[in-house]
PDB file of C-alpha atoms in Angstrom:
ATOM      1  CA  UNK D   1      14.484  -3.071  -1.097  1.00  0.00           C
ATOM      2  CA  UNK D   2      17.753  -1.972   0.356  1.00  0.00           C
ATOM      3  CA  UNK D   3      17.969  -3.968   3.582  1.00  0.00           C
ATOM      4  CA  UNK D   4      21.302  -2.256   4.691  1.00  0.00           C
ATOM      5  CA  UNK D   5      19.863   1.220   4.333  1.00  0.00           C
ATOM      6  CA  UNK D   6      16.366   0.043   5.403  1.00  0.00           C
ATOM      7  CA  UNK D   7      14.607   1.613   2.423  1.00  0.00           C
ATOM      8  CA  UNK D   8      12.078   0.717  -0.185  1.00  0.00           C
ATOM      9  CA  UNK D   9      12.251   2.399  -3.563  1.00  0.00           C
ATOM     10  CA  UNK D  10       9.341   2.049  -5.973  1.00  0.00           C
ATOM     11  CA  UNK D  11       8.379   3.391  -9.441  1.00  0.00           C
ATOM     12  CA  UNK D  12       5.281   5.428  -9.496  1.00  0.00           C
ATOM     13  CA  UNK D  13       3.230   7.170 -12.159  1.00  0.00           C
ATOM     14  CA  UNK D  14       5.057   9.559 -14.435  1.00  0.00           C
ATOM     15  CA  UNK D  15       8.285   7.523 -14.366  1.00  0.00           C
ATOM     16  CA  UNK D  16       9.320   8.887 -10.938  1.00  0.00           C
ATOM     17  CA  UNK D  17      10.823   6.878  -8.045  1.00  0.00           C
ATOM     18  CA  UNK D  18       9.863   7.253  -4.440  1.00  0.00           C
ATOM     19  CA  UNK D  19      12.020   5.919  -1.567  1.00  0.00           C
ATOM     20  CA  UNK D  20      10.399   5.123   1.813  1.00  0.00           C
ATOM     21  CA  UNK D  21      12.180   4.278   5.048  1.00  0.00           C
ATOM     22  CA  UNK D  22      11.476   0.818   6.586  1.00  0.00           C
ATOM     23  CA  UNK D  23      11.150   0.142  10.232  1.00  0.00           C
ATOM     24  CA  UNK D  24      13.139  -2.606  11.952  1.00  0.00           C
ATOM     25  CA  UNK D  25       9.720  -4.480  12.329  1.00  0.00           C
ATOM     26  CA  UNK D  26       9.124  -4.293   8.587  1.00  0.00           C
ATOM     27  CA  UNK D  27      12.689  -5.512   7.886  1.00  0.00           C
ATOM     28  CA  UNK D  28      12.196  -8.439  10.279  1.00  0.00           C
ATOM     29  CA  UNK D  29       8.908  -9.272   8.547  1.00  0.00           C
ATOM     30  CA  UNK D  30      10.317  -9.281   5.118  1.00  0.00           C
ATOM     31  CA  UNK D  31      13.318 -11.324   6.209  1.00  0.00           C
ATOM     32  CA  UNK D  32      10.934 -14.000   7.627  1.00  0.00           C
ATOM     33  CA  UNK D  33       9.293 -14.493   4.179  1.00  0.00           C
ATOM     34  CA  UNK D  34       9.595 -18.032   2.860  1.00  0.00           C
ATOM     35  CA  UNK D  35      12.818 -18.413   0.751  1.00  0.00           C
ATOM     36  CA  UNK D  36      14.185 -15.055   1.796  1.00  0.00           C
ATOM     37  CA  UNK D  37      17.532 -16.595   2.583  1.00  0.00           C
ATOM     38  CA  UNK D  38      17.851 -17.839  -0.982  1.00  0.00           C
ATOM     39  CA  UNK D  39      16.651 -14.718  -2.738  1.00  0.00           C
ATOM     40  CA  UNK D  40      18.881 -12.552  -4.985  1.00  0.00           C
ATOM     41  CA  UNK D  41      18.959  -8.765  -4.715  1.00  0.00           C
ATOM     42  CA  UNK D  42      16.793  -8.285  -7.808  1.00  0.00           C
ATOM     43  CA  UNK D  43      14.277 -10.998  -6.929  1.00  0.00           C
ATOM     44  CA  UNK D  44      10.700  -9.887  -6.290  1.00  0.00           C
ATOM     45  CA  UNK D  45       9.572 -10.016  -2.706  1.00  0.00           C
ATOM     46  CA  UNK D  46       5.949 -10.937  -3.551  1.00  0.00           C
ATOM     47  CA  UNK D  47       6.142 -12.840  -6.914  1.00  0.00           C
ATOM     48  CA  UNK D  48       3.330 -14.678  -8.703  1.00  0.00           C
ATOM     49  CA  UNK D  49       3.207 -18.419  -8.838  1.00  0.00           C
ATOM     50  CA  UNK D  50       5.774 -18.464 -11.694  1.00  0.00           C
ATOM     51  CA  UNK D  51       8.092 -16.050  -9.625  1.00  0.00           C
ATOM     52  CA  UNK D  52       7.207 -13.178 -11.986  1.00  0.00           C
ATOM     53  CA  UNK D  53       5.556  -9.894 -11.413  1.00  0.00           C
ATOM     54  CA  UNK D  54       2.034  -9.876 -10.004  1.00  0.00           C
ATOM     55  CA  UNK D  55      -0.728  -9.281 -12.537  1.00  0.00           C
ATOM     56  CA  UNK D  56      -4.412  -9.786 -13.237  1.00  0.00           C
ATOM     57  CA  UNK D  57      -5.400  -7.726 -10.058  1.00  0.00           C
ATOM     58  CA  UNK D  58      -9.043  -7.930 -10.980  1.00  0.00           C
ATOM     59  CA  UNK D  59      -9.085 -11.800 -10.815  1.00  0.00           C
ATOM     60  CA  UNK D  60      -7.283 -11.783  -7.509  1.00  0.00           C
ATOM     61  CA  UNK D  61      -9.618  -9.163  -6.111  1.00  0.00           C
ATOM     62  CA  UNK D  62     -12.662 -11.106  -7.255  1.00  0.00           C
ATOM     63  CA  UNK D  63     -11.262 -14.338  -5.551  1.00  0.00           C
ATOM     64  CA  UNK D  64     -10.616 -12.271  -2.334  1.00  0.00           C
ATOM     65  CA  UNK D  65     -14.196 -10.907  -2.406  1.00  0.00           C
ATOM     66  CA  UNK D  66     -15.582 -14.425  -2.833  1.00  0.00           C
ATOM     67  CA  UNK D  67     -13.445 -15.968  -0.101  1.00  0.00           C
ATOM     68  CA  UNK D  68     -14.164 -13.127   2.421  1.00  0.00           C
ATOM     69  CA  UNK D  69     -17.812 -12.672   1.504  1.00  0.00           C
ATOM     70  CA  UNK D  70     -17.161  -8.883   1.355  1.00  0.00           C
ATOM     71  CA  UNK D  71     -17.908  -7.274  -2.003  1.00  0.00           C
ATOM     72  CA  UNK D  72     -18.656  -3.990  -3.548  1.00  0.00           C
ATOM     73  CA  UNK D  73     -15.172  -2.548  -3.053  1.00  0.00           C
ATOM     74  CA  UNK D  74     -12.360  -1.477  -5.282  1.00  0.00           C
ATOM     75  CA  UNK D  75      -8.561  -1.874  -4.894  1.00  0.00           C
ATOM     76  CA  UNK D  76      -8.221   1.893  -4.341  1.00  0.00           C
ATOM     77  CA  UNK D  77     -10.393   1.547  -1.288  1.00  0.00           C
ATOM     78  CA  UNK D  78      -7.486  -0.327   0.413  1.00  0.00           C
ATOM     79  CA  UNK D  79      -5.281   2.727  -0.086  1.00  0.00           C
ATOM     80  CA  UNK D  80      -7.774   5.092   1.442  1.00  0.00           C
ATOM     81  CA  UNK D  81      -8.351   2.709   4.337  1.00  0.00           C
ATOM     82  CA  UNK D  82      -4.658   2.376   4.958  1.00  0.00           C
ATOM     83  CA  UNK D  83      -4.313   6.186   4.942  1.00  0.00           C
ATOM     84  CA  UNK D  84      -7.155   6.553   7.380  1.00  0.00           C
ATOM     85  CA  UNK D  85      -5.610   3.934   9.779  1.00  0.00           C
ATOM     86  CA  UNK D  86      -2.262   5.785   9.712  1.00  0.00           C
ATOM     87  CA  UNK D  87      -4.032   8.950  10.509  1.00  0.00           C
ATOM     88  CA  UNK D  88      -5.740   7.292  13.491  1.00  0.00           C
ATOM     89  CA  UNK D  89      -2.273   6.206  14.704  1.00  0.00           C
ATOM     90  CA  UNK D  90      -1.235   9.831  14.604  1.00  0.00           C
ATOM     91  CA  UNK D  91       0.681   9.840  11.265  1.00  0.00           C
ATOM     92  CA  UNK D  92       0.213  13.267   9.695  1.00  0.00           C
ATOM     93  CA  UNK D  93      -2.191  13.024   6.695  1.00  0.00           C
ATOM     94  CA  UNK D  94       0.350  14.549   4.398  1.00  0.00           C
ATOM     95  CA  UNK D  95       2.830  11.758   5.296  1.00  0.00           C
ATOM     96  CA  UNK D  96       0.329   8.923   4.811  1.00  0.00           C
ATOM     97  CA  UNK D  97      -0.900  10.471   1.510  1.00  0.00           C
ATOM     98  CA  UNK D  98       2.733  10.568   0.326  1.00  0.00           C
ATOM     99  CA  UNK D  99       3.216   6.960   1.218  1.00  0.00           C
ATOM    100  CA  UNK D 100       0.276   5.906  -0.819  1.00  0.00           C
ATOM    101  CA  UNK D 101       0.789   8.608  -3.484  1.00  0.00           C
ATOM    102  CA  UNK D 102      -2.778   9.808  -2.948  1.00  0.00           C
ATOM    103  CA  UNK D 103      -3.682  13.071  -4.529  1.00  0.00           C
ATOM    104  CA  UNK D 104      -6.717  14.888  -3.194  1.00  0.00           C
ATOM    105  CA  UNK D 105      -8.642  17.986  -3.766  1.00  0.00           C
ATOM    106  CA  UNK D 106      -8.245  18.743  -0.045  1.00  0.00           C
ATOM    107  CA  UNK D 107      -4.540  19.429  -0.628  1.00  0.00           C
ATOM    108  CA  UNK D 108      -4.794  23.025   0.636  1.00  0.00           C
ATOM    109  CA  UNK D 109      -6.407  22.101   3.951  1.00  0.00           C
ATOM    110  CA  UNK D 110      -4.123  21.901   6.966  1.00  0.00           C
ATOM    111  CA  UNK D 111      -5.460  18.567   8.086  1.00  0.00           C
ATOM    112  CA  UNK D 112      -7.768  15.786   6.972  1.00  0.00           C
ATOM    113  CA  UNK D 113      -9.792  14.132   9.620  1.00  0.00           C
ATOM    114  CA  UNK D 114     -10.798  10.459   9.284  1.00  0.00           C
ATOM    115  CA  UNK D 115     -14.375   9.580   8.522  1.00  0.00           C
ATOM    116  CA  UNK D 116     -16.366   8.759  11.643  1.00  0.00           C
ATOM    117  CA  UNK D 117     -18.935   6.006  11.805  1.00  0.00           C
ATOM    118  CA  UNK D 118     -21.741   8.660  11.762  1.00  0.00           C
ATOM    119  CA  UNK D 119     -20.381  10.320   8.612  1.00  0.00           C
ATOM    120  CA  UNK D 120     -19.955   6.921   7.000  1.00  0.00           C
ATOM    121  CA  UNK D 121     -23.455   5.887   7.564  1.00  0.00           C
ATOM    122  CA  UNK D 122     -24.733   9.156   6.058  1.00  0.00           C
ATOM    123  CA  UNK D 123     -22.988   8.428   2.823  1.00  0.00           C
ATOM    124  CA  UNK D 124     -24.933   5.211   2.199  1.00  0.00           C
TER     125      UNK D 124
END
């Protein structure tokens, strides 16, 4: 995170780095995190309990499924849901897909429409 330039740079597959701009609201939210005023520049924003890198995603996902009583989903579903929500807010699909690094076979289409409730029920 570069709070002065209001950007977030992350490593992605293939050893590449992607930099995303951050809104003022995102900056304010991050600065409100517990312990933010004591953090160093290279500290993780969302560390594990030992202040290291998050890991064991499967165990965390299973705990979340148990707590929420919502199962039968995968972590990748959260990316697709986020991309759909951004599209509903008017963000161009190409931009949201870039944010989440989503690759799709629909790449050559001019637009990707969000799934409607009717379409969703047909898939079950």
